[in-house]
């Protein structure tokens, strides 16, 4: 990296997953297909939950919000990537890069917090079934969504504002397919100690905190299920949270995979490839997990696709 400062940055360059010209059509087709499946699948989930009165419950309310966030998350990253491949351009404006960084952090944090909220919902449903409708009332559900949104917006805004004062070197190539905060900080010529401390602090709070909440919820859930005398009762109780647990493993497993692979390898390109898992693959898989493992959702989707009206 050259040491000369460039205080007026007009654009960055996203190097993508590969610079091989022969791979570009393959990458374009692959990511376009995955993006369309993600949008269509999650949109079906939202429409099914909205149209079927039987799914107007807290669990499916949170699921519809998760699907909305997944659409927004992939839409923040993939369209720009596809445009760059199609136009054979790697440029993204400085303002566009900061906007992409901001919205990516908002929706990724929302994903994380919504999974925690859904774990709490399953905890109340299984461990406090008699008080479920009282505790998980519409007011609390709306408040949990609003709180998740405010925390996500505040987190993203804090990091984005901390990037604004930075000056950058003449090498503005980002070895990634989107504007990732860690890669942007590496390009800065000014001191980024405060930024890095903030990243580690917030990641610890918003990473370890929600994950601990999920682990605590499922510890209590498993404990309650084991006390159920009948095998059928145990299976029925666990089946209500099986889909959510699968999504949790997929989301956190891919996130940890990204950071473990980046810690074990100095290659930024490998980190970019690993990032595809939790930014593109996970949002694409969520609708399949919930539709294939959930009888009520399968019924609602069949009615939606066939055009059969739902009645309460």
PDB file of C-alpha atoms in Angstrom:
ATOM      1  CA  UNK A   1       0.000   0.000   0.000  1.00  0.00           C
ATOM      2  CA  UNK A   2       1.277   3.443  -0.905  1.00  0.00           C
ATOM      3  CA  UNK A   3       1.763   5.870   1.930  1.00  0.00           C
ATOM      4  CA  UNK A   4       0.483   8.995   0.157  1.00  0.00           C
ATOM      5  CA  UNK A   5      -2.747  10.292   1.670  1.00  0.00           C
ATOM      6  CA  UNK A   6      -5.825  11.022  -0.375  1.00  0.00           C
ATOM      7  CA  UNK A   7      -8.192  13.191   1.638  1.00  0.00           C
ATOM      8  CA  UNK A   8     -10.863  13.502  -1.091  1.00  0.00           C
ATOM      9  CA  UNK A   9     -11.972   9.965  -1.894  1.00  0.00           C
ATOM     10  CA  UNK A  10     -14.383   9.724  -4.820  1.00  0.00           C
ATOM     11  CA  UNK A  11     -14.661   5.941  -5.134  1.00  0.00           C
ATOM     12  CA  UNK A  12     -13.435   2.551  -3.980  1.00  0.00           C
ATOM     13  CA  UNK A  13     -12.876  -0.561  -6.077  1.00  0.00           C
ATOM     14  CA  UNK A  14     -14.560  -3.841  -5.154  1.00  0.00           C
ATOM     15  CA  UNK A  15     -12.295  -6.638  -6.369  1.00  0.00           C
ATOM     16  CA  UNK A  16     -14.996  -9.307  -6.013  1.00  0.00           C
ATOM     17  CA  UNK A  17     -14.549 -13.051  -5.575  1.00  0.00           C
ATOM     18  CA  UNK A  18     -12.366 -13.602  -8.622  1.00  0.00           C
ATOM     19  CA  UNK A  19     -10.625 -11.536 -11.276  1.00  0.00           C
ATOM     20  CA  UNK A  20     -10.640 -14.405 -13.785  1.00  0.00           C
ATOM     21  CA  UNK A  21     -12.675 -13.180 -16.831  1.00  0.00           C
ATOM     22  CA  UNK A  22     -13.807 -16.723 -17.619  1.00  0.00           C
ATOM     23  CA  UNK A  23     -15.430 -17.088 -14.198  1.00  0.00           C
ATOM     24  CA  UNK A  24     -17.456 -13.859 -14.379  1.00  0.00           C
ATOM     25  CA  UNK A  25     -20.433 -15.279 -16.384  1.00  0.00           C
ATOM     26  CA  UNK A  26     -20.588 -18.254 -14.000  1.00  0.00           C
ATOM     27  CA  UNK A  27     -20.526 -15.984 -10.931  1.00  0.00           C
ATOM     28  CA  UNK A  28     -23.163 -13.719 -12.461  1.00  0.00           C
ATOM     29  CA  UNK A  29     -25.519 -16.618 -13.175  1.00  0.00           C
ATOM     30  CA  UNK A  30     -24.924 -18.235  -9.791  1.00  0.00           C
ATOM     31  CA  UNK A  31     -25.519 -15.105  -7.723  1.00  0.00           C
ATOM     32  CA  UNK A  32     -28.459 -13.960  -9.829  1.00  0.00           C
ATOM     33  CA  UNK A  33     -30.129 -17.349  -9.306  1.00  0.00           C
ATOM     34  CA  UNK A  34     -29.441 -17.314  -5.567  1.00  0.00           C
ATOM     35  CA  UNK A  35     -30.705 -13.740  -5.255  1.00  0.00           C
ATOM     36  CA  UNK A  36     -33.966 -14.482  -7.108  1.00  0.00           C
ATOM     37  CA  UNK A  37     -34.556 -17.621  -5.014  1.00  0.00           C
ATOM     38  CA  UNK A  38     -33.902 -15.627  -1.820  1.00  0.00           C
ATOM     39  CA  UNK A  39     -36.299 -12.818  -2.736  1.00  0.00           C
ATOM     40  CA  UNK A  40     -39.018 -15.135  -4.076  1.00  0.00           C
ATOM     41  CA  UNK A  41     -38.779 -17.614  -1.172  1.00  0.00           C
ATOM     42  CA  UNK A  42     -38.836 -15.004   1.570  1.00  0.00           C
ATOM     43  CA  UNK A  43     -41.589 -13.069  -0.191  1.00  0.00           C
ATOM     44  CA  UNK A  44     -43.706 -16.249  -0.213  1.00  0.00           C
ATOM     45  CA  UNK A  45     -43.156 -16.589   3.544  1.00  0.00           C
ATOM     46  CA  UNK A  46     -44.299 -12.980   4.113  1.00  0.00           C
ATOM     47  CA  UNK A  47     -47.381 -13.403   1.896  1.00  0.00           C
ATOM     48  CA  UNK A  48     -48.293 -16.736   3.498  1.00  0.00           C
ATOM     49  CA  UNK A  49     -48.089 -15.298   7.019  1.00  0.00           C
ATOM     50  CA  UNK A  50     -50.071 -12.205   6.000  1.00  0.00           C
ATOM     51  CA  UNK A  51     -52.820 -14.076   4.171  1.00  0.00           C
ATOM     52  CA  UNK A  52     -53.466 -16.981   6.570  1.00  0.00           C
ATOM     53  CA  UNK A  53     -55.225 -15.997   9.838  1.00  0.00           C
ATOM     54  CA  UNK A  54     -53.962 -19.233  11.429  1.00  0.00           C
ATOM     55  CA  UNK A  55     -50.431 -17.834  11.183  1.00  0.00           C
ATOM     56  CA  UNK A  56     -51.240 -14.538  12.910  1.00  0.00           C
ATOM     57  CA  UNK A  57     -49.235 -15.522  15.965  1.00  0.00           C
ATOM     58  CA  UNK A  58     -46.042 -14.072  17.493  1.00  0.00           C
ATOM     59  CA  UNK A  59     -43.850 -16.865  16.082  1.00  0.00           C
ATOM     60  CA  UNK A  60     -44.915 -16.234  12.483  1.00  0.00           C
ATOM     61  CA  UNK A  61     -44.964 -12.469  13.002  1.00  0.00           C
ATOM     62  CA  UNK A  62     -41.263 -12.634  13.879  1.00  0.00           C
ATOM     63  CA  UNK A  63     -40.658 -15.040  10.981  1.00  0.00           C
ATOM     64  CA  UNK A  64     -42.209 -12.585   8.508  1.00  0.00           C
ATOM     65  CA  UNK A  65     -39.973  -9.834   9.863  1.00  0.00           C
ATOM     66  CA  UNK A  66     -36.933 -12.122   9.561  1.00  0.00           C
ATOM     67  CA  UNK A  67     -37.828 -12.816   5.927  1.00  0.00           C
ATOM     68  CA  UNK A  68     -38.170  -9.075   5.251  1.00  0.00           C
ATOM     69  CA  UNK A  69     -34.756  -8.423   6.769  1.00  0.00           C
ATOM     70  CA  UNK A  70     -33.194 -11.263   4.734  1.00  0.00           C
ATOM     71  CA  UNK A  71     -34.532  -9.737   1.500  1.00  0.00           C
ATOM     72  CA  UNK A  72     -33.123  -6.340   2.476  1.00  0.00           C
ATOM     73  CA  UNK A  73     -29.758  -7.829   3.503  1.00  0.00           C
ATOM     74  CA  UNK A  74     -29.142  -9.583   0.190  1.00  0.00           C
ATOM     75  CA  UNK A  75     -30.539  -6.601  -1.763  1.00  0.00           C
ATOM     76  CA  UNK A  76     -27.924  -4.381  -0.125  1.00  0.00           C
ATOM     77  CA  UNK A  77     -25.063  -6.501  -1.463  1.00  0.00           C
ATOM     78  CA  UNK A  78     -25.928  -8.684  -4.450  1.00  0.00           C
ATOM     79  CA  UNK A  79     -27.430  -6.200  -7.003  1.00  0.00           C
ATOM     80  CA  UNK A  80     -24.305  -4.012  -6.903  1.00  0.00           C
ATOM     81  CA  UNK A  81     -22.126  -7.099  -7.261  1.00  0.00           C
ATOM     82  CA  UNK A  82     -24.146  -8.248 -10.286  1.00  0.00           C
ATOM     83  CA  UNK A  83     -23.979  -4.768 -11.824  1.00  0.00           C
ATOM     84  CA  UNK A  84     -20.199  -4.665 -11.457  1.00  0.00           C
ATOM     85  CA  UNK A  85     -19.834  -8.085 -13.075  1.00  0.00           C
ATOM     86  CA  UNK A  86     -22.185  -7.181 -15.935  1.00  0.00           C
ATOM     87  CA  UNK A  87     -20.537  -3.812 -16.667  1.00  0.00           C
ATOM     88  CA  UNK A  88     -17.025  -5.151 -15.994  1.00  0.00           C
ATOM     89  CA  UNK A  89     -16.563  -2.294 -13.530  1.00  0.00           C
ATOM     90  CA  UNK A  90     -15.254  -2.627  -9.988  1.00  0.00           C
ATOM     91  CA  UNK A  91     -15.975   0.946  -8.885  1.00  0.00           C
ATOM     92  CA  UNK A  92     -18.342   2.035  -6.139  1.00  0.00           C
ATOM     93  CA  UNK A  93     -18.661   5.670  -5.091  1.00  0.00           C
ATOM     94  CA  UNK A  94     -17.509   6.769  -1.650  1.00  0.00           C
ATOM     95  CA  UNK A  95     -21.095   7.672  -0.674  1.00  0.00           C
ATOM     96  CA  UNK A  96     -22.359   4.395  -2.148  1.00  0.00           C
ATOM     97  CA  UNK A  97     -19.783   2.431  -0.192  1.00  0.00           C
ATOM     98  CA  UNK A  98     -20.737   4.076   3.104  1.00  0.00           C
ATOM     99  CA  UNK A  99     -24.436   3.568   2.354  1.00  0.00           C
ATOM    100  CA  UNK A 100     -23.831  -0.109   1.592  1.00  0.00           C
ATOM    101  CA  UNK A 101     -21.796  -0.477   4.784  1.00  0.00           C
ATOM    102  CA  UNK A 102     -24.529   1.200   6.837  1.00  0.00           C
ATOM    103  CA  UNK A 103     -27.472  -0.818   5.529  1.00  0.00           C
ATOM    104  CA  UNK A 104     -25.510  -4.081   5.617  1.00  0.00           C
ATOM    105  CA  UNK A 105     -24.747  -3.561   9.304  1.00  0.00           C
ATOM    106  CA  UNK A 106     -28.360  -2.609  10.055  1.00  0.00           C
ATOM    107  CA  UNK A 107     -29.841  -5.732   8.482  1.00  0.00           C
ATOM    108  CA  UNK A 108     -27.150  -8.146   9.713  1.00  0.00           C
ATOM    109  CA  UNK A 109     -27.639  -6.908  13.276  1.00  0.00           C
ATOM    110  CA  UNK A 110     -31.428  -7.164  12.837  1.00  0.00           C
ATOM    111  CA  UNK A 111     -31.025 -10.784  11.724  1.00  0.00           C
ATOM    112  CA  UNK A 112     -29.012 -11.499  14.843  1.00  0.00           C
ATOM    113  CA  UNK A 113     -31.460  -9.810  17.231  1.00  0.00           C
ATOM    114  CA  UNK A 114     -34.549 -11.310  15.590  1.00  0.00           C
ATOM    115  CA  UNK A 115     -33.157 -14.813  16.075  1.00  0.00           C
ATOM    116  CA  UNK A 116     -32.754 -13.959  19.766  1.00  0.00           C
ATOM    117  CA  UNK A 117     -36.309 -12.622  19.993  1.00  0.00           C
ATOM    118  CA  UNK A 118     -37.607 -15.792  18.303  1.00  0.00           C
ATOM    119  CA  UNK A 119     -35.704 -17.916  20.819  1.00  0.00           C
ATOM    120  CA  UNK A 120     -37.377 -15.999  23.658  1.00  0.00           C
ATOM    121  CA  UNK A 121     -40.763 -16.571  21.997  1.00  0.00           C
ATOM    122  CA  UNK A 122     -40.130 -20.338  21.879  1.00  0.00           C
ATOM    123  CA  UNK A 123     -38.976 -20.256  25.522  1.00  0.00           C
ATOM    124  CA  UNK A 124     -42.230 -18.642  26.651  1.00  0.00           C
ATOM    125  CA  UNK A 125     -44.330 -20.989  24.454  1.00  0.00           C
ATOM    126  CA  UNK A 126     -42.759 -24.158  25.877  1.00  0.00           C
ATOM    127  CA  UNK A 127     -41.745 -23.172  29.406  1.00  0.00           C
ATOM    128  CA  UNK A 128     -44.676 -20.812  30.185  1.00  0.00           C
ATOM    129  CA  UNK A 129     -47.490 -22.124  27.937  1.00  0.00           C
ATOM    130  CA  UNK A 130     -50.346 -20.964  30.200  1.00  0.00           C
ATOM    131  CA  UNK A 131     -49.065 -17.384  30.156  1.00  0.00           C
ATOM    132  CA  UNK A 132     -47.971 -17.334  26.502  1.00  0.00           C
ATOM    133  CA  UNK A 133     -50.799 -15.174  25.138  1.00  0.00           C
ATOM    134  CA  UNK A 134     -50.489 -12.803  28.092  1.00  0.00           C
ATOM    135  CA  UNK A 135     -46.697 -12.384  27.854  1.00  0.00           C
ATOM    136  CA  UNK A 136     -46.327 -12.413  24.070  1.00  0.00           C
ATOM    137  CA  UNK A 137     -49.055  -9.855  23.450  1.00  0.00           C
ATOM    138  CA  UNK A 138     -49.079  -7.681  20.293  1.00  0.00           C
ATOM    139  CA  UNK A 139     -47.712  -4.696  22.222  1.00  0.00           C
ATOM    140  CA  UNK A 140     -44.632  -6.616  23.418  1.00  0.00           C
ATOM    141  CA  UNK A 141     -44.061  -8.173  19.976  1.00  0.00           C
ATOM    142  CA  UNK A 142     -44.118  -4.752  18.322  1.00  0.00           C
ATOM    143  CA  UNK A 143     -41.876  -3.345  21.033  1.00  0.00           C
ATOM    144  CA  UNK A 144     -39.297  -6.134  20.538  1.00  0.00           C
ATOM    145  CA  UNK A 145     -39.185  -5.477  16.782  1.00  0.00           C
ATOM    146  CA  UNK A 146     -38.848  -1.727  17.353  1.00  0.00           C
ATOM    147  CA  UNK A 147     -36.108  -2.214  19.943  1.00  0.00           C
ATOM    148  CA  UNK A 148     -34.194  -4.539  17.585  1.00  0.00           C
ATOM    149  CA  UNK A 149     -34.467  -1.950  14.819  1.00  0.00           C
ATOM    150  CA  UNK A 150     -33.296   0.917  17.038  1.00  0.00           C
ATOM    151  CA  UNK A 151     -30.285  -1.041  18.309  1.00  0.00           C
ATOM    152  CA  UNK A 152     -29.364  -2.067  14.745  1.00  0.00           C
ATOM    153  CA  UNK A 153     -29.701   1.467  13.375  1.00  0.00           C
ATOM    154  CA  UNK A 154     -27.734   2.916  16.281  1.00  0.00           C
ATOM    155  CA  UNK A 155     -24.937   0.373  15.864  1.00  0.00           C
ATOM    156  CA  UNK A 156     -24.650   0.941  12.105  1.00  0.00           C
ATOM    157  CA  UNK A 157     -24.841   4.726  12.462  1.00  0.00           C
ATOM    158  CA  UNK A 158     -22.090   4.740  15.091  1.00  0.00           C
ATOM    159  CA  UNK A 159     -19.665   2.764  12.920  1.00  0.00           C
ATOM    160  CA  UNK A 160     -20.516   4.749   9.773  1.00  0.00           C
ATOM    161  CA  UNK A 161     -19.954   8.099  11.484  1.00  0.00           C
ATOM    162  CA  UNK A 162     -16.619   6.853  12.840  1.00  0.00           C
ATOM    163  CA  UNK A 163     -15.487   6.116   9.269  1.00  0.00           C
ATOM    164  CA  UNK A 164     -16.250   9.632   7.975  1.00  0.00           C
ATOM    165  CA  UNK A 165     -13.217  11.409   9.552  1.00  0.00           C
ATOM    166  CA  UNK A 166     -10.741   8.839   8.176  1.00  0.00           C
ATOM    167  CA  UNK A 167      -8.352   9.701   5.357  1.00  0.00           C
ATOM    168  CA  UNK A 168      -7.435   7.013   2.861  1.00  0.00           C
ATOM    169  CA  UNK A 169      -4.339   6.023   0.949  1.00  0.00           C
ATOM    170  CA  UNK A 170      -4.074   5.951  -2.810  1.00  0.00           C
ATOM    171  CA  UNK A 171      -4.678   2.202  -2.930  1.00  0.00           C
ATOM    172  CA  UNK A 172      -8.473   2.017  -2.651  1.00  0.00           C
ATOM    173  CA  UNK A 173      -8.969  -1.598  -3.692  1.00  0.00           C
ATOM    174  CA  UNK A 174     -11.256  -3.584  -1.386  1.00  0.00           C
ATOM    175  CA  UNK A 175     -10.529  -7.350  -1.680  1.00  0.00           C
ATOM    176  CA  UNK A 176     -14.197  -8.200  -1.207  1.00  0.00           C
ATOM    177  CA  UNK A 177     -17.485  -8.093  -3.107  1.00  0.00           C
ATOM    178  CA  UNK A 178     -18.990  -5.435  -0.815  1.00  0.00           C
ATOM    179  CA  UNK A 179     -17.839  -2.617   1.457  1.00  0.00           C
ATOM    180  CA  UNK A 180     -16.961  -4.482   4.643  1.00  0.00           C
ATOM    181  CA  UNK A 181     -15.987  -2.371   7.656  1.00  0.00           C
ATOM    182  CA  UNK A 182     -12.804  -4.329   8.432  1.00  0.00           C
ATOM    183  CA  UNK A 183     -11.535  -3.943   4.861  1.00  0.00           C
ATOM    184  CA  UNK A 184     -12.315  -0.216   4.773  1.00  0.00           C
ATOM    185  CA  UNK A 185     -10.380   0.341   8.003  1.00  0.00           C
ATOM    186  CA  UNK A 186      -7.371  -1.465   6.494  1.00  0.00           C
ATOM    187  CA  UNK A 187      -7.283   1.072   3.644  1.00  0.00           C
ATOM    188  CA  UNK A 188      -7.182   4.077   5.980  1.00  0.00           C
ATOM    189  CA  UNK A 189      -3.950   6.038   6.383  1.00  0.00           C
ATOM    190  CA  UNK A 190      -5.134   7.786   9.545  1.00  0.00           C
ATOM    191  CA  UNK A 191      -5.211   6.183  12.989  1.00  0.00           C
ATOM    192  CA  UNK A 192      -7.956   3.553  13.327  1.00  0.00           C
ATOM    193  CA  UNK A 193      -7.291   2.443  16.908  1.00  0.00           C
ATOM    194  CA  UNK A 194     -10.568   3.928  18.175  1.00  0.00           C
ATOM    195  CA  UNK A 195     -12.480   2.316  15.307  1.00  0.00           C
ATOM    196  CA  UNK A 196     -10.959  -1.103  15.993  1.00  0.00           C
ATOM    197  CA  UNK A 197     -11.666  -0.877  19.731  1.00  0.00           C
ATOM    198  CA  UNK A 198     -15.252   0.071  18.922  1.00  0.00           C
ATOM    199  CA  UNK A 199     -15.588  -2.852  16.496  1.00  0.00           C
ATOM    200  CA  UNK A 200     -14.357  -5.382  19.071  1.00  0.00           C
ATOM    201  CA  UNK A 201     -16.477  -3.887  21.855  1.00  0.00           C
ATOM    202  CA  UNK A 202     -19.726  -3.738  19.874  1.00  0.00           C
ATOM    203  CA  UNK A 203     -19.135  -7.156  18.283  1.00  0.00           C
ATOM    204  CA  UNK A 204     -18.700  -8.626  21.754  1.00  0.00           C
ATOM    205  CA  UNK A 205     -21.881  -6.997  23.056  1.00  0.00           C
ATOM    206  CA  UNK A 206     -24.093  -7.671  20.032  1.00  0.00           C
ATOM    207  CA  UNK A 207     -22.536 -11.047  19.272  1.00  0.00           C
ATOM    208  CA  UNK A 208     -22.019 -12.710  22.637  1.00  0.00           C
ATOM    209  CA  UNK A 209     -25.094 -11.112  24.258  1.00  0.00           C
ATOM    210  CA  UNK A 210     -27.773 -12.389  21.834  1.00  0.00           C
ATOM    211  CA  UNK A 211     -26.046 -15.760  21.449  1.00  0.00           C
ATOM    212  CA  UNK A 212     -25.994 -16.158  25.232  1.00  0.00           C
ATOM    213  CA  UNK A 213     -29.713 -15.345  25.282  1.00  0.00           C
ATOM    214  CA  UNK A 214     -30.395 -18.025  22.676  1.00  0.00           C
ATOM    215  CA  UNK A 215     -28.313 -20.619  24.551  1.00  0.00           C
ATOM    216  CA  UNK A 216     -30.070 -19.769  27.834  1.00  0.00           C
ATOM    217  CA  UNK A 217     -33.512 -20.024  26.190  1.00  0.00           C
ATOM    218  CA  UNK A 218     -32.791 -23.398  24.639  1.00  0.00           C
ATOM    219  CA  UNK A 219     -31.223 -24.725  27.826  1.00  0.00           C
ATOM    220  CA  UNK A 220     -34.497 -24.016  29.612  1.00  0.00           C
ATOM    221  CA  UNK A 221     -36.496 -25.369  26.652  1.00  0.00           C
ATOM    222  CA  UNK A 222     -34.595 -28.670  26.598  1.00  0.00           C
ATOM    223  CA  UNK A 223     -34.950 -28.953  30.375  1.00  0.00           C
ATOM    224  CA  UNK A 224     -38.732 -28.480  30.101  1.00  0.00           C
ATOM    225  CA  UNK A 225     -39.058 -30.938  27.204  1.00  0.00           C
ATOM    226  CA  UNK A 226     -37.173 -33.645  29.103  1.00  0.00           C
ATOM    227  CA  UNK A 227     -39.720 -33.393  31.927  1.00  0.00           C
ATOM    228  CA  UNK A 228     -42.586 -34.244  29.553  1.00  0.00           C
ATOM    229  CA  UNK A 229     -43.550 -37.892  30.304  1.00  0.00           C
ATOM    230  CA  UNK A 230     -44.690 -39.017  26.826  1.00  0.00           C
ATOM    231  CA  UNK A 231     -42.398 -39.408  23.818  1.00  0.00           C
ATOM    232  CA  UNK A 232     -45.083 -37.942  21.560  1.00  0.00           C
ATOM    233  CA  UNK A 233     -45.337 -34.883  23.786  1.00  0.00           C
ATOM    234  CA  UNK A 234     -41.581 -34.388  23.712  1.00  0.00           C
ATOM    235  CA  UNK A 235     -41.506 -34.644  19.925  1.00  0.00           C
ATOM    236  CA  UNK A 236     -44.405 -32.213  19.514  1.00  0.00           C
ATOM    237  CA  UNK A 237     -42.809 -29.676  21.865  1.00  0.00           C
ATOM    238  CA  UNK A 238     -39.411 -29.866  20.167  1.00  0.00           C
ATOM    239  CA  UNK A 239     -40.922 -29.705  16.660  1.00  0.00           C
ATOM    240  CA  UNK A 240     -42.251 -26.214  17.396  1.00  0.00           C
ATOM    241  CA  UNK A 241     -38.700 -24.873  17.707  1.00  0.00           C
ATOM    242  CA  UNK A 242     -36.844 -27.228  15.342  1.00  0.00           C
ATOM    243  CA  UNK A 243     -36.968 -24.845  12.360  1.00  0.00           C
ATOM    244  CA  UNK A 244     -35.727 -21.890  14.389  1.00  0.00           C
ATOM    245  CA  UNK A 245     -32.930 -23.970  15.896  1.00  0.00           C
ATOM    246  CA  UNK A 246     -31.839 -25.029  12.376  1.00  0.00           C
ATOM    247  CA  UNK A 247     -31.701 -21.387  11.253  1.00  0.00           C
ATOM    248  CA  UNK A 248     -29.733 -20.429  14.383  1.00  0.00           C
ATOM    249  CA  UNK A 249     -27.133 -23.135  13.690  1.00  0.00           C
ATOM    250  CA  UNK A 250     -26.915 -22.074  10.044  1.00  0.00           C
ATOM    251  CA  UNK A 251     -26.551 -18.349  10.815  1.00  0.00           C
ATOM    252  CA  UNK A 252     -24.067 -18.573  13.681  1.00  0.00           C
ATOM    253  CA  UNK A 253     -22.234 -21.526  12.157  1.00  0.00           C
ATOM    254  CA  UNK A 254     -21.521 -19.621   8.946  1.00  0.00           C
ATOM    255  CA  UNK A 255     -20.640 -16.421  10.848  1.00  0.00           C
ATOM    256  CA  UNK A 256     -18.147 -18.249  13.053  1.00  0.00           C
ATOM    257  CA  UNK A 257     -16.846 -20.057   9.968  1.00  0.00           C
ATOM    258  CA  UNK A 258     -16.065 -16.720   8.313  1.00  0.00           C
ATOM    259  CA  UNK A 259     -14.117 -15.393  11.274  1.00  0.00           C
ATOM    260  CA  UNK A 260     -12.305 -18.650  11.982  1.00  0.00           C
ATOM    261  CA  UNK A 261     -11.270 -18.940   8.329  1.00  0.00           C
ATOM    262  CA  UNK A 262     -10.107 -15.331   8.287  1.00  0.00           C
ATOM    263  CA  UNK A 263      -8.129 -15.853  11.495  1.00  0.00           C
ATOM    264  CA  UNK A 264      -6.469 -18.974  10.126  1.00  0.00           C
ATOM    265  CA  UNK A 265      -5.664 -17.432   6.744  1.00  0.00           C
ATOM    266  CA  UNK A 266      -4.254 -14.064   5.712  1.00  0.00           C
ATOM    267  CA  UNK A 267      -6.086 -14.291   2.389  1.00  0.00           C
ATOM    268  CA  UNK A 268      -8.810 -11.653   2.133  1.00  0.00           C
ATOM    269  CA  UNK A 269     -10.189 -13.464  -0.901  1.00  0.00           C
ATOM    270  CA  UNK A 270     -10.880 -16.582   1.189  1.00  0.00           C
ATOM    271  CA  UNK A 271     -12.703 -14.414   3.716  1.00  0.00           C
ATOM    272  CA  UNK A 272     -14.816 -13.001   0.884  1.00  0.00           C
ATOM    273  CA  UNK A 273     -15.715 -16.486  -0.329  1.00  0.00           C
ATOM    274  CA  UNK A 274     -16.614 -17.571   3.221  1.00  0.00           C
ATOM    275  CA  UNK A 275     -18.777 -14.446   3.651  1.00  0.00           C
ATOM    276  CA  UNK A 276     -21.029 -15.662   0.854  1.00  0.00           C
ATOM    277  CA  UNK A 277     -22.366 -18.283   3.255  1.00  0.00           C
ATOM    278  CA  UNK A 278     -24.011 -16.013   5.825  1.00  0.00           C
ATOM    279  CA  UNK A 279     -24.844 -13.139   3.465  1.00  0.00           C
ATOM    280  CA  UNK A 280     -26.325 -15.068   0.535  1.00  0.00           C
ATOM    281  CA  UNK A 281     -26.705 -18.767   1.324  1.00  0.00           C
ATOM    282  CA  UNK A 282     -28.305 -18.414   4.779  1.00  0.00           C
ATOM    283  CA  UNK A 283     -31.074 -15.974   3.688  1.00  0.00           C
ATOM    284  CA  UNK A 284     -31.754 -18.266   0.723  1.00  0.00           C
ATOM    285  CA  UNK A 285     -32.048 -21.386   2.924  1.00  0.00           C
ATOM    286  CA  UNK A 286     -34.314 -19.900   5.614  1.00  0.00           C
ATOM    287  CA  UNK A 287     -37.569 -20.199   3.596  1.00  0.00           C
ATOM    288  CA  UNK A 288     -36.772 -23.829   2.731  1.00  0.00           C
ATOM    289  CA  UNK A 289     -36.079 -24.672   6.372  1.00  0.00           C
ATOM    290  CA  UNK A 290     -39.317 -23.129   7.636  1.00  0.00           C
ATOM    291  CA  UNK A 291     -41.499 -24.417   4.789  1.00  0.00           C
ATOM    292  CA  UNK A 292     -40.159 -27.987   4.791  1.00  0.00           C
ATOM    293  CA  UNK A 293     -40.092 -28.480   8.562  1.00  0.00           C
ATOM    294  CA  UNK A 294     -43.348 -26.713   9.472  1.00  0.00           C
ATOM    295  CA  UNK A 295     -46.753 -28.256   8.727  1.00  0.00           C
ATOM    296  CA  UNK A 296     -48.712 -25.002   9.223  1.00  0.00           C
ATOM    297  CA  UNK A 297     -46.381 -23.102   6.904  1.00  0.00           C
ATOM    298  CA  UNK A 298     -46.598 -25.802   4.238  1.00  0.00           C
ATOM    299  CA  UNK A 299     -50.385 -25.648   4.396  1.00  0.00           C
ATOM    300  CA  UNK A 300     -50.417 -21.846   4.139  1.00  0.00           C
ATOM    301  CA  UNK A 301     -48.029 -21.922   1.175  1.00  0.00           C
ATOM    302  CA  UNK A 302     -50.177 -24.510  -0.614  1.00  0.00           C
ATOM    303  CA  UNK A 303     -53.260 -22.327  -0.122  1.00  0.00           C
ATOM    304  CA  UNK A 304     -51.373 -19.245  -1.281  1.00  0.00           C
ATOM    305  CA  UNK A 305     -50.010 -20.895  -4.435  1.00  0.00           C
ATOM    306  CA  UNK A 306     -53.315 -22.581  -5.309  1.00  0.00           C
ATOM    307  CA  UNK A 307     -55.304 -19.414  -4.608  1.00  0.00           C
ATOM    308  CA  UNK A 308     -57.488 -21.063  -1.964  1.00  0.00           C
ATOM    309  CA  UNK A 309     -58.757 -18.489   0.554  1.00  0.00           C
ATOM    310  CA  UNK A 310     -57.937 -18.977   4.247  1.00  0.00           C
ATOM    311  CA  UNK A 311     -60.555 -18.650   6.963  1.00  0.00           C
ATOM    312  CA  UNK A 312     -60.083 -18.205  10.657  1.00  0.00           C
TER     313      UNK A 312
END
